[in-house]
Structures are given as C-alpha cells and as structure tokens.
Amino acid sequence: FTTGIYHIPANESDIDKIVDRATMAHNYSKQLPNERKFSFYREDMREKAIRDKDIEDVMSAALKNGEFRVFLQPKYNIDSGKMEGAEALVRWFKNGKMMLPSEFIPVFEKNGFIVNVDLFVLDEVCRLQRQWLDEGINPLPISVNQSKPLIYGNDYVKKLKSTVEKYNIPPRLIELELLETIIHDDIVRLTDTIRQLRDYGFLICIDDFGNGYSSLNLLKDIYADVLKVDRGFLSDAETNIR
C-alpha cells in the first residue's frame, strides 16, 4: 500500500491545502521501490510539482515550435579509431536556454508525452539519413531510444515502419535502444515485437545491461544485435582485479 502523510500545523485550517499536501506525499511514495511505501510531505515536493506543471503546460507547443533538437553522439571503434555509428540525444531549448533530459524526460515518461518525443527523434534521424544519402554520403547506423509507453503502445511496429518508409531509407541504419528493465515487463510480447522489427531490418540494442535483473537467459530469449553494459557494472574496473 502507499501512504502520504502531511503534518498539519496547529494554525492550519485550509482543508484543500491539507489534502493537496497529503496527495503530493502520496504520489511521491508511489515511486518508492519498497513494498510498504509512505512519505512525509516536504516543501520541495510542491516546488517539483510546480516545475512539472510548468513543463506540461508548454511541452506540446514546444515540440510544434521546434524547441526540441536532436544531437548525435558518435560511437568509435576502440581498436581502429574509426567512427562506426552514433546515438541520437534530444535537448530542449526553452526560452533560449538548453534543458538537460533529466529535467524533462521523467515528466514526459510520467504523462506519456515521451511517445511524441521518441517519434520526433526517430523522424529527425530518418530525415538526416535521407539527406546524407541524397548528398552521396554513406550514412552510419544511428541509435534512438525507445520508451516503454511507445513500445507497448498501439501500432508500435507500424509507426516505426511508416517513418522509415516515409524517408525511404534502409532500416539497418536505425538501431532501436530498449532499456533492459523494459524487457522484463512482458517478455513474451516483446520477443514477438523484436522479431518483427529485426525481420524488417532494424538493429536492436539492449541498453543498461547489468542494471537490474540481468541474466544470460535474457540474451538467449531476446535477439539483440548490440549489448550496452551499464557503466555501474564497470565502475571500479580500473582498481578491481576480479
């Protein structure tokens, strides 16, 4: 069960305020990992709620007005030193200032707007790949993150195919990154989805491997092309001989 607790000051008589504060604490407790979830109200919860509301009020207009931009982080082969691909990263330029994903992505994941952003990033990457092909440049695969609401939403595979076909690019130029934690939610359904994506030509990447319930069974059941090991798994690699 989840519980939100607000310590009512002696002079507090505003019932709406009391309920509001307890609700904020309750919502916060839902995010806790343990079974018996309870939280006491803190003022920073209210401040965060206000920030989240400010983001939600303008997110749709921001996407429409081109405030979100895609940057590419290159991937290099350590042995050869050659670039072999890139990862697409989204940034939000709000009021002329760049917001980091940690400021807005959690809000989008909670309210479902992350689906719109994921599809926007895919569209931008496909458009760029098409531009390079038209200029006679041989593009490298670019990876794009795939959120849980998008993967388990309606017509997921159809939406991805539609975007690739819109720009007429080879599917092998797109690498789909799936967080390892997402895979465990419904591995039977996801296995079938991944099969469809790979049959079409997409590359599949398991991200954050080692950050959760990793097992070799996962690698047996999910036909992935790329495995990204969570950096925490190797955080002490320079000092830990084992």
mmCIF file with all atom_site columns, N, CA, C and O in Angstrom, residues 18-45:
data_model
loop_
_atom_site.group_PDB
_atom_site.id
_atom_site.type_symbol
_atom_site.label_atom_id
_atom_site.label_alt_id
_atom_site.label_comp_id
_atom_site.label_asym_id
_atom_site.label_entity_id
_atom_site.label_seq_id
_atom_site.pdbx_PDB_ins_code
_atom_site.Cartn_x
_atom_site.Cartn_y
_atom_site.Cartn_z
_atom_site.occupancy
_atom_site.B_iso_or_equiv
_atom_site.pdbx_formal_charge
_atom_site.auth_seq_id
_atom_site.auth_comp_id
_atom_site.auth_asym_id
_atom_site.auth_atom_id
_atom_site.pdbx_PDB_model_num
ATOM 1   N N  . ILE A 1 18 ? -4.513 21.036 2.958  1.00 0.00 ? 18 ILE A N  1
ATOM 2   C CA . ILE A 1 18 ? -4.116 19.830 3.687  1.00 0.00 ? 18 ILE A CA 1
ATOM 3   C C  . ILE A 1 18 ? -4.186 18.610 2.778  1.00 0.00 ? 18 ILE A C  1
ATOM 4   O O  . ILE A 1 18 ? -3.255 17.799 2.715  1.00 0.00 ? 18 ILE A O  1
ATOM 5   N N  . VAL A 1 19 ? -5.297 18.484 2.071  1.00 0.00 ? 19 VAL A N  1
ATOM 6   C CA . VAL A 1 19 ? -5.478 17.338 1.161  1.00 0.00 ? 19 VAL A CA 1
ATOM 7   C C  . VAL A 1 19 ? -4.452 17.385 0.031  1.00 0.00 ? 19 VAL A C  1
ATOM 8   O O  . VAL A 1 19 ? -3.888 16.360 -0.366 1.00 0.00 ? 19 VAL A O  1
ATOM 9   N N  . ASP A 1 20 ? -4.200 18.588 -0.472 1.00 0.00 ? 20 ASP A N  1
ATOM 10  C CA . ASP A 1 20 ? -3.236 18.762 -1.562 1.00 0.00 ? 20 ASP A CA 1
ATOM 11  C C  . ASP A 1 20 ? -1.847 18.307 -1.139 1.00 0.00 ? 20 ASP A C  1
ATOM 12  O O  . ASP A 1 20 ? -1.158 17.594 -1.874 1.00 0.00 ? 20 ASP A O  1
ATOM 13  N N  . ARG A 1 21 ? -1.417 18.710 0.066  1.00 0.00 ? 21 ARG A N  1
ATOM 14  C CA . ARG A 1 21 ? -0.082 18.345 0.551  1.00 0.00 ? 21 ARG A CA 1
ATOM 15  C C  . ARG A 1 21 ? 0.023  16.835 0.788  1.00 0.00 ? 21 ARG A C  1
ATOM 16  O O  . ARG A 1 21 ? 1.033  16.209 0.450  1.00 0.00 ? 21 ARG A O  1
ATOM 17  N N  . ALA A 1 22 ? -1.017 16.248 1.364  1.00 0.00 ? 22 ALA A N  1
ATOM 18  C CA . ALA A 1 22 ? -1.009 14.801 1.602  1.00 0.00 ? 22 ALA A CA 1
ATOM 19  C C  . ALA A 1 22 ? -0.984 14.030 0.282  1.00 0.00 ? 22 ALA A C  1
ATOM 20  O O  . ALA A 1 22 ? -0.330 12.984 0.163  1.00 0.00 ? 22 ALA A O  1
ATOM 21  N N  . THR A 1 23 ? -1.684 14.554 -0.723 1.00 0.00 ? 23 THR A N  1
ATOM 22  C CA . THR A 1 23 ? -1.710 13.915 -2.046 1.00 0.00 ? 23 THR A CA 1
ATOM 23  C C  . THR A 1 23 ? -0.337 13.948 -2.694 1.00 0.00 ? 23 THR A C  1
ATOM 24  O O  . THR A 1 23 ? 0.097  12.973 -3.332 1.00 0.00 ? 23 THR A O  1
ATOM 25  N N  . MET A 1 24 ? 0.363  15.066 -2.551 1.00 0.00 ? 24 MET A N  1
ATOM 26  C CA . MET A 1 24 ? 1.719  15.161 -3.095 1.00 0.00 ? 24 MET A CA 1
ATOM 27  C C  . MET A 1 24 ? 2.625  14.120 -2.470 1.00 0.00 ? 24 MET A C  1
ATOM 28  O O  . MET A 1 24 ? 3.414  13.460 -3.159 1.00 0.00 ? 24 MET A O  1
ATOM 29  N N  . ALA A 1 25 ? 2.528  13.973 -1.154 1.00 0.00 ? 25 ALA A N  1
ATOM 30  C CA . ALA A 1 25 ? 3.332  12.972 -0.464 1.00 0.00 ? 25 ALA A CA 1
ATOM 31  C C  . ALA A 1 25 ? 2.955  11.564 -0.909 1.00 0.00 ? 25 ALA A C  1
ATOM 32  O O  . ALA A 1 25 ? 3.804  10.689 -1.076 1.00 0.00 ? 25 ALA A O  1
ATOM 33  N N  . HIS A 1 26 ? 1.657  11.352 -1.120 1.00 0.00 ? 26 HIS A N  1
ATOM 34  C CA . HIS A 1 26 ? 1.169  10.048 -1.579 1.00 0.00 ? 26 HIS A CA 1
ATOM 35  C C  . HIS A 1 26 ? 1.717  9.719  -2.957 1.00 0.00 ? 26 HIS A C  1
ATOM 36  O O  . HIS A 1 26 ? 2.178  8.593  -3.214 1.00 0.00 ? 26 HIS A O  1
ATOM 37  N N  . ASN A 1 27 ? 1.672  10.685 -3.858 1.00 0.00 ? 27 ASN A N  1
ATOM 38  C CA . ASN A 1 27 ? 2.189  10.470 -5.215 1.00 0.00 ? 27 ASN A CA 1
ATOM 39  C C  . ASN A 1 27 ? 3.679  10.162 -5.189 1.00 0.00 ? 27 ASN A C  1
ATOM 40  O O  . ASN A 1 27 ? 4.172  9.339  -5.970 1.00 0.00 ? 27 ASN A O  1
ATOM 41  N N  . TYR A 1 28 ? 4.388  10.835 -4.303 1.00 0.00 ? 28 TYR A N  1
ATOM 42  C CA . TYR A 1 28 ? 5.831  10.592 -4.184 1.00 0.00 ? 28 TYR A CA 1
ATOM 43  C C  . TYR A 1 28 ? 6.092  9.173  -3.676 1.00 0.00 ? 28 TYR A C  1
ATOM 44  O O  . TYR A 1 28 ? 7.003  8.488  -4.152 1.00 0.00 ? 28 TYR A O  1
ATOM 45  N N  . SER A 1 29 ? 5.287  8.724  -2.730 1.00 0.00 ? 29 SER A N  1
ATOM 46  C CA . SER A 1 29 ? 5.500  7.399  -2.148 1.00 0.00 ? 29 SER A CA 1
ATOM 47  C C  . SER A 1 29 ? 5.286  6.287  -3.164 1.00 0.00 ? 29 SER A C  1
ATOM 48  O O  . SER A 1 29 ? 5.857  5.201  -3.043 1.00 0.00 ? 29 SER A O  1
ATOM 49  N N  . LYS A 1 30 ? 4.465  6.546  -4.195 1.00 0.00 ? 30 LYS A N  1
ATOM 50  C CA . LYS A 1 30 ? 4.228  5.541  -5.230 1.00 0.00 ? 30 LYS A CA 1
ATOM 51  C C  . LYS A 1 30 ? 5.494  5.202  -6.005 1.00 0.00 ? 30 LYS A C  1
ATOM 52  O O  . LYS A 1 30 ? 5.607  4.128  -6.603 1.00 0.00 ? 30 LYS A O  1
ATOM 53  N N  . GLN A 1 31 ? 6.442  6.127  -6.012 1.00 0.00 ? 31 GLN A N  1
ATOM 54  C CA . GLN A 1 31 ? 7.668  5.934  -6.785 1.00 0.00 ? 31 GLN A CA 1
ATOM 55  C C  . GLN A 1 31 ? 8.745  5.195  -6.002 1.00 0.00 ? 31 GLN A C  1
ATOM 56  O O  . GLN A 1 31 ? 9.785  4.843  -6.555 1.00 0.00 ? 31 GLN A O  1
ATOM 57  N N  . LEU A 1 32 ? 8.501  4.945  -4.731 1.00 0.00 ? 32 LEU A N  1
ATOM 58  C CA . LEU A 1 32 ? 9.499  4.273  -3.897 1.00 0.00 ? 32 LEU A CA 1
ATOM 59  C C  . LEU A 1 32 ? 9.588  2.791  -4.246 1.00 0.00 ? 32 LEU A C  1
ATOM 60  O O  . LEU A 1 32 ? 8.583  2.167  -4.587 1.00 0.00 ? 32 LEU A O  1
ATOM 61  N N  . PRO A 1 33 ? 10.794 2.205  -4.161 1.00 0.00 ? 33 PRO A N  1
ATOM 62  C CA . PRO A 1 33 ? 10.975 0.809  -4.578 1.00 0.00 ? 33 PRO A CA 1
ATOM 63  C C  . PRO A 1 33 ? 10.464 -0.226 -3.583 1.00 0.00 ? 33 PRO A C  1
ATOM 64  O O  . PRO A 1 33 ? 10.131 -1.340 -3.968 1.00 0.00 ? 33 PRO A O  1
ATOM 65  N N  . ASN A 1 34 ? 10.391 0.119  -2.298 1.00 0.00 ? 34 ASN A N  1
ATOM 66  C CA . ASN A 1 34 ? 9.990  -0.879 -1.305 1.00 0.00 ? 34 ASN A CA 1
ATOM 67  C C  . ASN A 1 34 ? 8.482  -1.129 -1.308 1.00 0.00 ? 34 ASN A C  1
ATOM 68  O O  . ASN A 1 34 ? 7.711  -0.354 -1.867 1.00 0.00 ? 34 ASN A O  1
ATOM 69  N N  . GLU A 1 35 ? 8.049  -2.227 -0.699 1.00 0.00 ? 35 GLU A N  1
ATOM 70  C CA . GLU A 1 35 ? 6.638  -2.595 -0.703 1.00 0.00 ? 35 GLU A CA 1
ATOM 71  C C  . GLU A 1 35 ? 5.790  -1.663 0.160  1.00 0.00 ? 35 GLU A C  1
ATOM 72  O O  . GLU A 1 35 ? 4.742  -1.201 -0.262 1.00 0.00 ? 35 GLU A O  1
ATOM 73  N N  . ARG A 1 36 ? 6.228  -1.405 1.384  1.00 0.00 ? 36 ARG A N  1
ATOM 74  C CA . ARG A 1 36 ? 5.480  -0.527 2.280  1.00 0.00 ? 36 ARG A CA 1
ATOM 75  C C  . ARG A 1 36 ? 5.920  0.908  1.994  1.00 0.00 ? 36 ARG A C  1
ATOM 76  O O  . ARG A 1 36 ? 6.920  1.375  2.508  1.00 0.00 ? 36 ARG A O  1
ATOM 77  N N  . LYS A 1 37 ? 5.170  1.579  1.155  1.00 0.00 ? 37 LYS A N  1
ATOM 78  C CA . LYS A 1 37 ? 5.574  2.892  0.671  1.00 0.00 ? 37 LYS A CA 1
ATOM 79  C C  . LYS A 1 37 ? 4.841  4.000  1.425  1.00 0.00 ? 37 LYS A C  1
ATOM 80  O O  . LYS A 1 37 ? 3.617  4.083  1.373  1.00 0.00 ? 37 LYS A O  1
ATOM 81  N N  . PHE A 1 38 ? 5.593  4.844  2.095  1.00 0.00 ? 38 PHE A N  1
ATOM 82  C CA . PHE A 1 38 ? 4.981  6.006  2.737  1.00 0.00 ? 38 PHE A CA 1
ATOM 83  C C  . PHE A 1 38 ? 5.976  7.172  2.708  1.00 0.00 ? 38 PHE A C  1
ATOM 84  O O  . PHE A 1 38 ? 7.195  6.968  2.738  1.00 0.00 ? 38 PHE A O  1
ATOM 85  N N  . SER A 1 39 ? 5.440  8.384  2.614  1.00 0.00 ? 39 SER A N  1
ATOM 86  C CA . SER A 1 39 ? 6.283  9.576  2.551  1.00 0.00 ? 39 SER A CA 1
ATOM 87  C C  . SER A 1 39 ? 5.631  10.703 3.326  1.00 0.00 ? 39 SER A C  1
ATOM 88  O O  . SER A 1 39 ? 4.399  10.852 3.317  1.00 0.00 ? 39 SER A O  1
ATOM 89  N N  . PHE A 1 40 ? 6.462  11.497 3.971  1.00 0.00 ? 40 PHE A N  1
ATOM 90  C CA . PHE A 1 40 ? 6.002  12.715 4.617  1.00 0.00 ? 40 PHE A CA 1
ATOM 91  C C  . PHE A 1 40 ? 6.145  13.869 3.632  1.00 0.00 ? 40 PHE A C  1
ATOM 92  O O  . PHE A 1 40 ? 7.101  13.929 2.863  1.00 0.00 ? 40 PHE A O  1
ATOM 93  N N  . TYR A 1 41 ? 5.195  14.779 3.662  1.00 0.00 ? 41 TYR A N  1
ATOM 94  C CA . TYR A 1 41 ? 5.248  15.932 2.769  1.00 0.00 ? 41 TYR A CA 1
ATOM 95  C C  . TYR A 1 41 ? 6.465  16.806 3.079  1.00 0.00 ? 41 TYR A C  1
ATOM 96  O O  . TYR A 1 41 ? 6.792  17.069 4.235  1.00 0.00 ? 41 TYR A O  1
ATOM 97  N N  . ARG A 1 42 ? 7.141  17.232 2.012  1.00 0.00 ? 42 ARG A N  1
ATOM 98  C CA . ARG A 1 42 ? 8.228  18.191 2.114  1.00 0.00 ? 42 ARG A CA 1
ATOM 99  C C  . ARG A 1 42 ? 7.974  19.326 1.128  1.00 0.00 ? 42 ARG A C  1
ATOM 100 O O  . ARG A 1 42 ? 7.353  19.111 0.077  1.00 0.00 ? 42 ARG A O  1
ATOM 101 N N  . GLU A 1 43 ? 8.466  20.488 1.409  1.00 0.00 ? 43 GLU A N  1
ATOM 102 C CA . GLU A 1 43 ? 8.211  21.643 0.558  1.00 0.00 ? 43 GLU A CA 1
ATOM 103 C C  . GLU A 1 43 ? 8.784  21.466 -0.838 1.00 0.00 ? 43 GLU A C  1
ATOM 104 O O  . GLU A 1 43 ? 8.244  21.975 -1.815 1.00 0.00 ? 43 GLU A O  1
ATOM 105 N N  . ASP A 1 44 ? 9.886  20.712 -0.962 1.00 0.00 ? 44 ASP A N  1
ATOM 106 C CA . ASP A 1 44 ? 10.475 20.513 -2.290 1.00 0.00 ? 44 ASP A CA 1
ATOM 107 C C  . ASP A 1 44 ? 9.561  19.682 -3.192 1.00 0.00 ? 44 ASP A C  1
ATOM 108 O O  . ASP A 1 44 ? 9.662  19.747 -4.417 1.00 0.00 ? 44 ASP A O  1
ATOM 109 N N  . MET A 1 45 ? 8.630  18.906 -2.597 1.00 0.00 ? 45 MET A N  1
ATOM 110 C CA . MET A 1 45 ? 7.647  18.177 -3.407 1.00 0.00 ? 45 MET A CA 1
ATOM 111 C C  . MET A 1 45 ? 6.732  19.151 -4.128 1.00 0.00 ? 45 MET A C  1
ATOM 112 O O  . MET A 1 45 ? 6.404  18.971 -5.306 1.00 0.00 ? 45 MET A O  1
#
